[in-house]
Tab-separated table of C-alpha atoms and ligand atoms in Angstrom:
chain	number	residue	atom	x	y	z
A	42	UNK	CA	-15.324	-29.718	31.269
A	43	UNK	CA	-18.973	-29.285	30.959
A	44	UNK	CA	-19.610	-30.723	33.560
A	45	UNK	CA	-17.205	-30.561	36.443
A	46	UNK	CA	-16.033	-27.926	38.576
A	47	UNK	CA	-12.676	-28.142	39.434
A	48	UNK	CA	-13.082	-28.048	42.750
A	49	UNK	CA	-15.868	-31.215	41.997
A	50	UNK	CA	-12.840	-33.177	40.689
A	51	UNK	CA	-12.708	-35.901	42.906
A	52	UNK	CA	-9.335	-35.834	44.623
A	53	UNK	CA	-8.923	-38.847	43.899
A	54	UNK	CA	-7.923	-38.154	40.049
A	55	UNK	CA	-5.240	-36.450	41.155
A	56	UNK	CA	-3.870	-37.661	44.389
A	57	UNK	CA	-2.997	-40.817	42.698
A	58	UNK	CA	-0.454	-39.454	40.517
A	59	UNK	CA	1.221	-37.718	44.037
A	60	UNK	CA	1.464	-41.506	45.242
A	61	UNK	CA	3.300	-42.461	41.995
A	62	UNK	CA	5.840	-40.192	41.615
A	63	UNK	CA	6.154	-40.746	45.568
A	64	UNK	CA	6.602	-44.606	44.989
A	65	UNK	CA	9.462	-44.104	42.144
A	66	UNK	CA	11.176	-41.721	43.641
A	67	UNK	CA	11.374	-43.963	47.099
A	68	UNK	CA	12.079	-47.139	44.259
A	69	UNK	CA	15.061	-44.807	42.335
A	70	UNK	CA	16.090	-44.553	46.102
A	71	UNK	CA	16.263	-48.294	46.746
A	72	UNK	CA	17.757	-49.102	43.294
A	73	UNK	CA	15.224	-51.031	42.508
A	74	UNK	CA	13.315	-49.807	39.915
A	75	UNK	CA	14.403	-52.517	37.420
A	76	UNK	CA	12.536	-54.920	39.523
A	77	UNK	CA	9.816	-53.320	40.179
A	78	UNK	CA	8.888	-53.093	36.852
A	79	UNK	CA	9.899	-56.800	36.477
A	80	UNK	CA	7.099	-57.181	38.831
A	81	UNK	CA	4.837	-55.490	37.335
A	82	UNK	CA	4.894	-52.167	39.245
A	83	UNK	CA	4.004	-49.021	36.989
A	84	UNK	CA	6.863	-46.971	35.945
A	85	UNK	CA	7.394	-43.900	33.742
A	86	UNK	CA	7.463	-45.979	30.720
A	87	UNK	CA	7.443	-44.636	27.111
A	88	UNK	CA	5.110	-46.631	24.941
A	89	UNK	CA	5.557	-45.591	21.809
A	90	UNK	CA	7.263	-45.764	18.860
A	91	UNK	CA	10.322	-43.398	18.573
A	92	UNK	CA	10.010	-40.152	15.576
A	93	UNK	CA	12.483	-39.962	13.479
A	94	UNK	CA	14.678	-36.669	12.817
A	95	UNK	CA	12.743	-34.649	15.646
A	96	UNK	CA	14.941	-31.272	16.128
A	97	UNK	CA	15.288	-29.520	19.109
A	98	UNK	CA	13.743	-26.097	19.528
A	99	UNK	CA	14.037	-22.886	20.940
A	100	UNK	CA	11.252	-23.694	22.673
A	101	UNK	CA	11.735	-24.506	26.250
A	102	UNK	CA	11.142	-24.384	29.616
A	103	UNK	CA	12.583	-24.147	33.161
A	104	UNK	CA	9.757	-26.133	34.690
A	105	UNK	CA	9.469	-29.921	34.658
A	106	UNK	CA	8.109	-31.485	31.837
A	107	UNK	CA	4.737	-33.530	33.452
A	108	UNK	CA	5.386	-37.708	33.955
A	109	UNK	CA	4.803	-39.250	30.165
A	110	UNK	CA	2.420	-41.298	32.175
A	111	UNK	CA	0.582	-38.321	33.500
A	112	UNK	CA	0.231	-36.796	29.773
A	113	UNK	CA	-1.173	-40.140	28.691
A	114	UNK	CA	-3.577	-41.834	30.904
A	115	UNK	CA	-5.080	-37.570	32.536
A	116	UNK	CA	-6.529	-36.432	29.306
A	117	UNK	CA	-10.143	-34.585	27.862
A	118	UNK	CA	-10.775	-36.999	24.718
A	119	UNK	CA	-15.306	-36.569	24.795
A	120	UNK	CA	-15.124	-38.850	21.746
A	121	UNK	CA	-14.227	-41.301	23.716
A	122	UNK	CA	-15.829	-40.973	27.687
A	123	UNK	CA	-15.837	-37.685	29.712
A	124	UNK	CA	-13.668	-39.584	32.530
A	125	UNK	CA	-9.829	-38.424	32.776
A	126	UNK	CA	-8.952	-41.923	32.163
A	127	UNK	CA	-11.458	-42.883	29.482
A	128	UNK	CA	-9.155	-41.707	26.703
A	129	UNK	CA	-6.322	-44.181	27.077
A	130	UNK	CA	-8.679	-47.173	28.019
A	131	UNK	CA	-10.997	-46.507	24.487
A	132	UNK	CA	-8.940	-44.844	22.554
A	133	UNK	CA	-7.642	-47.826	21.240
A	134	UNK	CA	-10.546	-48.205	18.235
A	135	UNK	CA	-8.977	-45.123	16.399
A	136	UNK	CA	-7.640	-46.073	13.357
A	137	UNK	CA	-4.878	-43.397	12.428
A	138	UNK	CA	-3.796	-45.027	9.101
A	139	UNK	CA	-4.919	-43.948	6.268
A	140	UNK	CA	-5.313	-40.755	7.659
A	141	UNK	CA	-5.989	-37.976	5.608
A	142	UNK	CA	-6.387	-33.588	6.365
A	143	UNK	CA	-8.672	-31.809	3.465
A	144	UNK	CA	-7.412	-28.055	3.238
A	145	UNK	CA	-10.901	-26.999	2.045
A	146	UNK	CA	-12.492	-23.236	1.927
A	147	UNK	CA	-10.742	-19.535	1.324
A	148	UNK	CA	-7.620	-21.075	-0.496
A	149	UNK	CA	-5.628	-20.926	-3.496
A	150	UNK	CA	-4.487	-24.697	-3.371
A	151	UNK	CA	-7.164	-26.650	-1.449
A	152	UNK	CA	-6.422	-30.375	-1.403
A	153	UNK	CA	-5.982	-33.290	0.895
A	154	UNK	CA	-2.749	-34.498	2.534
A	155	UNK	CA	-2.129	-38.236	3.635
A	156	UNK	CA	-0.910	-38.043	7.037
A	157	UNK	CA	2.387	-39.549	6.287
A	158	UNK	CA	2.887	-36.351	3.423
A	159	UNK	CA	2.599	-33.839	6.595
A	160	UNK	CA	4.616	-35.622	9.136
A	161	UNK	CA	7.255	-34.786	5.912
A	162	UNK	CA	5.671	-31.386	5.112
A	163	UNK	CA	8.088	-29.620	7.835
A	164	UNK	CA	10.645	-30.434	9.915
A	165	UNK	CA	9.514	-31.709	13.034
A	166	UNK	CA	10.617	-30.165	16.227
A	167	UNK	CA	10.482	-30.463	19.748
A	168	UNK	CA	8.761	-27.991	21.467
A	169	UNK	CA	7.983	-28.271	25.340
A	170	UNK	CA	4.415	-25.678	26.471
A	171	UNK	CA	2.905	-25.070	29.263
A	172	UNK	CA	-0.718	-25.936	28.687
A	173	UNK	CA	-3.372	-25.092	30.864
A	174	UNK	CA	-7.149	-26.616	31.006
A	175	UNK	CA	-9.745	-24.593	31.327
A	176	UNK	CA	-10.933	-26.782	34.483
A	177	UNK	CA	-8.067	-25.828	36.652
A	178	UNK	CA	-5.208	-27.846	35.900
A	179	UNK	CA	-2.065	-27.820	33.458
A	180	UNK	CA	0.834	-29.625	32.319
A	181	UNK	CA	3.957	-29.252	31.012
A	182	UNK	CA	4.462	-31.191	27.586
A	183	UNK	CA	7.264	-31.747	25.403
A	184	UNK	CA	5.482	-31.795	22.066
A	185	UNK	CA	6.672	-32.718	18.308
A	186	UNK	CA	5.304	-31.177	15.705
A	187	UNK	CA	5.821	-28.285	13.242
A	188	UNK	CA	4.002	-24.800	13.047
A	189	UNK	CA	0.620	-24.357	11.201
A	190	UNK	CA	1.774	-21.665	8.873
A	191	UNK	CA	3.699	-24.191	7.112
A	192	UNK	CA	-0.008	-25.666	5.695
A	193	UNK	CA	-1.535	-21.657	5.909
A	194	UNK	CA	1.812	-20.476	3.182
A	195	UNK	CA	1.283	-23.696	1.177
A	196	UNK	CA	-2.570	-22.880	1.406
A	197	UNK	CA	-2.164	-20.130	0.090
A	198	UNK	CA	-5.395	-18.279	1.714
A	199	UNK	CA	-7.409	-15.384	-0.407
A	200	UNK	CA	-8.195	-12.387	1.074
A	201	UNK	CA	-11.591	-13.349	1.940
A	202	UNK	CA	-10.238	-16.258	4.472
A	203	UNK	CA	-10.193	-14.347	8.188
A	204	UNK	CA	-10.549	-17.456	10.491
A	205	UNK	CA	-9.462	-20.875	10.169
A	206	UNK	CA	-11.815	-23.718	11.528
A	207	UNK	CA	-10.552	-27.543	12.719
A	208	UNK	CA	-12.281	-30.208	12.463
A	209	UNK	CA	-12.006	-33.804	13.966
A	210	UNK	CA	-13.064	-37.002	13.128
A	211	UNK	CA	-16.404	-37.996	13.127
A	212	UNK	CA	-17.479	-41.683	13.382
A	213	UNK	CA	-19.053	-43.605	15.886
A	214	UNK	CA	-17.900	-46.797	15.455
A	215	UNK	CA	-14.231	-45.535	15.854
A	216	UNK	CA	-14.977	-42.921	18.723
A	217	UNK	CA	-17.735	-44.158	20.905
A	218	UNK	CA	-18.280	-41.309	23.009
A	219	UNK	CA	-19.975	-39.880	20.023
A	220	UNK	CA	-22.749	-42.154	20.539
A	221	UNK	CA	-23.425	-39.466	23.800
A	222	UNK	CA	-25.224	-36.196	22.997
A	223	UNK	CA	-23.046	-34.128	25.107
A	224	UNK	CA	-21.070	-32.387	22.447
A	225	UNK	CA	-22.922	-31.798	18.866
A	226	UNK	CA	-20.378	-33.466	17.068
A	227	UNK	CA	-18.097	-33.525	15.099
A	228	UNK	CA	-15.764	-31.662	17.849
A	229	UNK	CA	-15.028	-28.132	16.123
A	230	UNK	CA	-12.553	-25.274	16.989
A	231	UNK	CA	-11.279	-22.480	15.178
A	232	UNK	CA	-8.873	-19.630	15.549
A	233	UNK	CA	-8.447	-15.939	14.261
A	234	UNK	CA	-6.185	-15.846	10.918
A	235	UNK	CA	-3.218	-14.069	12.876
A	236	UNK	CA	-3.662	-16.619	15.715
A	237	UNK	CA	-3.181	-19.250	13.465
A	238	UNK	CA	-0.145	-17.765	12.186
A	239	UNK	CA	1.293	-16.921	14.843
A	240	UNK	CA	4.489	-19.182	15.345
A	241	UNK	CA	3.607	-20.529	18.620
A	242	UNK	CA	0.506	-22.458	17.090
A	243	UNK	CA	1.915	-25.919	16.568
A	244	UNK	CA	0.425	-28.975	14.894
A	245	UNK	CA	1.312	-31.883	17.194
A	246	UNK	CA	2.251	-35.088	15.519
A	247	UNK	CA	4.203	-36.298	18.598
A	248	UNK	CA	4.846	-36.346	22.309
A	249	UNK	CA	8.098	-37.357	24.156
A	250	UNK	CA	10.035	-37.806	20.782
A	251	UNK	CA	7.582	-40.204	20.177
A	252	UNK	CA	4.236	-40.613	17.896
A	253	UNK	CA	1.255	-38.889	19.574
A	254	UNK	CA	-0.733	-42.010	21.698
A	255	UNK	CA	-4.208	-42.008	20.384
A	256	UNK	CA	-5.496	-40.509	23.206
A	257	UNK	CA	-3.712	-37.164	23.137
A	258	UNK	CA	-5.260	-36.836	19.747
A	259	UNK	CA	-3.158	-38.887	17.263
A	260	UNK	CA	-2.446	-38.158	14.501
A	261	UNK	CA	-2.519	-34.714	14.315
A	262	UNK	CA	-3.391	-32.216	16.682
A	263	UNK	CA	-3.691	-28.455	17.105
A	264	UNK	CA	-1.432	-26.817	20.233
A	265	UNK	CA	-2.297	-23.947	21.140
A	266	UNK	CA	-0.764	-23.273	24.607
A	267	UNK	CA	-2.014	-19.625	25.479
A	268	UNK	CA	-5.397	-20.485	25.272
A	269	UNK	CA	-7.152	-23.252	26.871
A	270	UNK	CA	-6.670	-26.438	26.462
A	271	UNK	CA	-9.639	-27.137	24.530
A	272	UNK	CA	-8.826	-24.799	21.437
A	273	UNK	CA	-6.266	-27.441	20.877
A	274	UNK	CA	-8.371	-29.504	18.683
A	275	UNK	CA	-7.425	-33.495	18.305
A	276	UNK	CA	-7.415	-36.300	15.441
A	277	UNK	CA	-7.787	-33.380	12.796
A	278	UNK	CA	-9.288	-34.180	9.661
A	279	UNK	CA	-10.343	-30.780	8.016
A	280	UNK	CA	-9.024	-27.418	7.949
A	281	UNK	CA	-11.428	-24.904	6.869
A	282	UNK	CA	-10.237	-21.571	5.918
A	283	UNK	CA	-13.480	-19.212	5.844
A	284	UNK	CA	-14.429	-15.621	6.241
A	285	UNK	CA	-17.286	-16.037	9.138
A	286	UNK	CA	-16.173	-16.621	12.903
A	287	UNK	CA	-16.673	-20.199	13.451
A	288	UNK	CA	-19.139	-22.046	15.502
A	289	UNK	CA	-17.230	-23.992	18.011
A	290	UNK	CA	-18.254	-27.046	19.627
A	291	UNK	CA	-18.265	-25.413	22.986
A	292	UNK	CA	-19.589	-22.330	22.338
A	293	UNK	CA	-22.694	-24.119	20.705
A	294	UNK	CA	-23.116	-26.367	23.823
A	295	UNK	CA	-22.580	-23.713	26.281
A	296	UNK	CA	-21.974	-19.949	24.752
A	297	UNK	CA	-22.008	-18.194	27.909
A	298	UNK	CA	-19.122	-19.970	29.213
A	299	UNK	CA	-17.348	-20.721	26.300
A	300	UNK	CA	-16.059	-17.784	24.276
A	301	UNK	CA	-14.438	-17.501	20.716
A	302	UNK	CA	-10.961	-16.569	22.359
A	303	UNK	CA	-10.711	-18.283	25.785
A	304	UNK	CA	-7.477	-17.290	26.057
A	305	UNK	CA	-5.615	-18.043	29.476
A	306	UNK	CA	-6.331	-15.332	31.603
A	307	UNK	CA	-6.268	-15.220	35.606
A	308	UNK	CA	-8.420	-11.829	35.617
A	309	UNK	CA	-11.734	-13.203	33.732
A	310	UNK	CA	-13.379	-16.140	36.113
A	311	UNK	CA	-15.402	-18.855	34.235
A	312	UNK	CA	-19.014	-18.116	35.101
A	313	UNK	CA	-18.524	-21.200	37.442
A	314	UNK	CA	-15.312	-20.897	39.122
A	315	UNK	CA	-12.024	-18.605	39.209
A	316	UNK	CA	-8.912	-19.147	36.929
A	317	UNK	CA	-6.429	-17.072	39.265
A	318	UNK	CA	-5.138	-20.278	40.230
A	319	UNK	CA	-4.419	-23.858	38.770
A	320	UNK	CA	-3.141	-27.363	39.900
A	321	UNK	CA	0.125	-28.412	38.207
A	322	UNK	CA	-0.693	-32.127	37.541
A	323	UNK	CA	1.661	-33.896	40.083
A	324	UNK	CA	2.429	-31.197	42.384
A	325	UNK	CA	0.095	-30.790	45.345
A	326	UNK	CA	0.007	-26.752	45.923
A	327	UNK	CA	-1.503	-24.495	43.535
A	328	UNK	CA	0.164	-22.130	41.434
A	329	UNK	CA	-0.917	-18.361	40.134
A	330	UNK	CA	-2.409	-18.708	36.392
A	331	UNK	CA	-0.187	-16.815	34.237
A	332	UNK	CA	-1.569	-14.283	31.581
A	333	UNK	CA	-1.638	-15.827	28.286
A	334	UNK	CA	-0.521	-19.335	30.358
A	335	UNK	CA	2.878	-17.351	30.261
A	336	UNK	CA	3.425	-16.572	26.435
A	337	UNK	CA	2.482	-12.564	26.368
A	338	UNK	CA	5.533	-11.241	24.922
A	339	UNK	CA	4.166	-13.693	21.946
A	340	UNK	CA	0.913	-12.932	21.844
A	341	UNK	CA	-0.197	-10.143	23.611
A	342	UNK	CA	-0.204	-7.824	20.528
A	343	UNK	CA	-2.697	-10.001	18.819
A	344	UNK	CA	-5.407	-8.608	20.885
A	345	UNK	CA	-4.373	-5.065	21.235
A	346	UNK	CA	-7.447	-2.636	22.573
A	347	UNK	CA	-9.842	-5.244	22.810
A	348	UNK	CA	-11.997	-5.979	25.388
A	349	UNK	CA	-10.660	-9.528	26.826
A	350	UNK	CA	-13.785	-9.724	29.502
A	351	UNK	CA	-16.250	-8.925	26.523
A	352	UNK	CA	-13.814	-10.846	23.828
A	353	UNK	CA	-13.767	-14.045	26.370
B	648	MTE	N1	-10.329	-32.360	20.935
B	648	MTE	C1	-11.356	-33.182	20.676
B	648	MTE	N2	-11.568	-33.590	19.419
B	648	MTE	N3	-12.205	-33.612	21.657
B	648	MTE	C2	-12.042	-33.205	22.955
B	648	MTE	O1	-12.848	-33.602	23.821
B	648	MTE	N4	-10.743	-31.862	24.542
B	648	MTE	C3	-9.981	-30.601	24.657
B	648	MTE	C4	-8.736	-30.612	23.777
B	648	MTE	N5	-9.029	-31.135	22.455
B	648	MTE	C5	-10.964	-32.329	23.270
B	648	MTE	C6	-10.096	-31.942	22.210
B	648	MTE	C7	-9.616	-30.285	26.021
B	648	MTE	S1	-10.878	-29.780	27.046
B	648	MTE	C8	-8.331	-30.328	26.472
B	648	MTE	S2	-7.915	-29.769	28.028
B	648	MTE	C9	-7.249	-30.880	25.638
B	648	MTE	O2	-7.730	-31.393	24.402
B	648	MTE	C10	-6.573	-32.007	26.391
B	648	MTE	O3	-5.467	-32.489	25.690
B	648	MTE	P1	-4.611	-33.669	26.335
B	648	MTE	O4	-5.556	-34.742	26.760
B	648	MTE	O5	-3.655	-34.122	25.285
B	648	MTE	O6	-3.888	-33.080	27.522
């Protein structure tokens, strides 16, 4: 995202994904999908393994949830490659068990949860977002996961702890795109207390009823689906509750066109390109960008008389 402008997104990282839907919809035509896969033809196959007791939420949408195959193999993983694809070719080396998330900072109970504790901590639920990359394009996804005031209430923050800061992995030998310089790792995000309690802000353990693939940021994620995509931090291992604004990853690479907030918003460009309009992966016209990616009546009050151009 550092690098490309949308419109330098070679078409062919897209147009591919027109041709596949194309080819299953003529091969759900012909009957015949059941042999093309015997074949060896791609087909929207599920690879993982099925979650258990996944509920279904009020959280839906009257838009088409984008191809599992789409959600898997089109994804921004820099710890492993800054290609669409690199993610599910490399993300194979990450180990996600043991797995553990240290509540660390501004908290009554700090502590560390094993992985397989939080996928219990809540139930899970399905809830499908829009979510919108900064670069231009977005998806619809049907995640599973549970909100992050469930960990915030069991916390139990002081009154000193403002922001809350997410931190992923950092190894090399499990995430080799940390042997490139382009991010200062390890990958950092953070949010503003309220936005972090807010009950849209999910932590993703799934995707498709199943367990989150590695490269969509297995095992736990944060989802964040007014803001841009990269706010949504992957493979978690720390959440820091503190009292300063964090330093992001992005905003230390590039700070002029990567703000605190980046929420979704049509009506401030990037200094590189417009966001009036974005490419809904799989569909071959552009669409308007929605304020907030579409959840105002959510969130809008959270930034009440500020500044959104200055507050970016
Ligand atoms: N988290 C980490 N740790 N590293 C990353 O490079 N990329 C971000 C975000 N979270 C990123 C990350 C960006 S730019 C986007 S658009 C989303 O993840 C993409 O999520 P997806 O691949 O599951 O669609």
């Amino acid at each position: 995202m550092l690098i490309l402008h949308p419109n330098d997104i070679p078409s062919s990282e897209i147009t591919p994904l027109e041709h596949y839907r194309d080819r299953r919809r003529f091969m759900q035509g012909m009957g015949i999908l059941a042999a093309g896969a015997a074949l060896g033809v791609a087909a929207d196959v599920h690879a993982g393994i099925k979650l258990a007791g996944v509920r279904a939420s009020a959280y839906k949408l009257d838009e088409n949830a984008t191809p599992y195959k789409s959600v898997t193999t089109y994804n921004n993983f820099y710890e492993f490659g800054t290609g669409k694809r690199d993610p599910a070719e490399n993300a194979g080396s990450l180990k996600t068990r043991p797995w553990t998330v240290a509540i660390e900072g501004e908290v009554g109970k700090p502590g560390e949860y094993d992985i397989d504790a939080l996928l219990k901590l809540a139930p899970l639920e399905e809830r499908v977002y829009r979510m919108r990359c900064v670069e231009g394009w977005s998806m619809v996804i049907p995640w599973v996961g549970f909100p992050l005031h469930e960990i915030i209430r069991r916390a139990a923050p002081t009154g000193n702890a403002r922001y809350v800061e997410f931190v992923t992995l950092n190894d090399r030998r499990q995430m080799p795109g940390q042997r490139s310089r382009v991010l200062d790792w390890p990958y950092v995000e953070g949010l503003r207390m309220d936005e972090a309690m807010n009950p849209l802000t999910l932590m993703a353990v799934g995707l498709y009823g199943e367990v989150l693939p590695n490269q969509n940021g297995a095992p736990i994620r944060l989802v964040v689906p007014w803001k841009y995509g990269f706010k949504s931090a992957k493979s978690i291992v720390k959440i820091r509750f503190v009292e300063k604004q964090p330093l992001t990853a992005w905003m230390k690479a590039t700070p002029n066109e990567y703000g605190f907030y980046s929420n979704v918003n049509p009506q401030v460009d990037h200094p590189r390109w417009s966001q009036e309009k974005e490419r809904r992966i799989g569909e071959f016209f552009k669409r308007d960008t929605l304020m907030f990616n579409g959840y105002g009546d959510q969130v809008a009050q959270l930034y009440r008389g500020m500044d959104l151009k200055k507050f970016f």
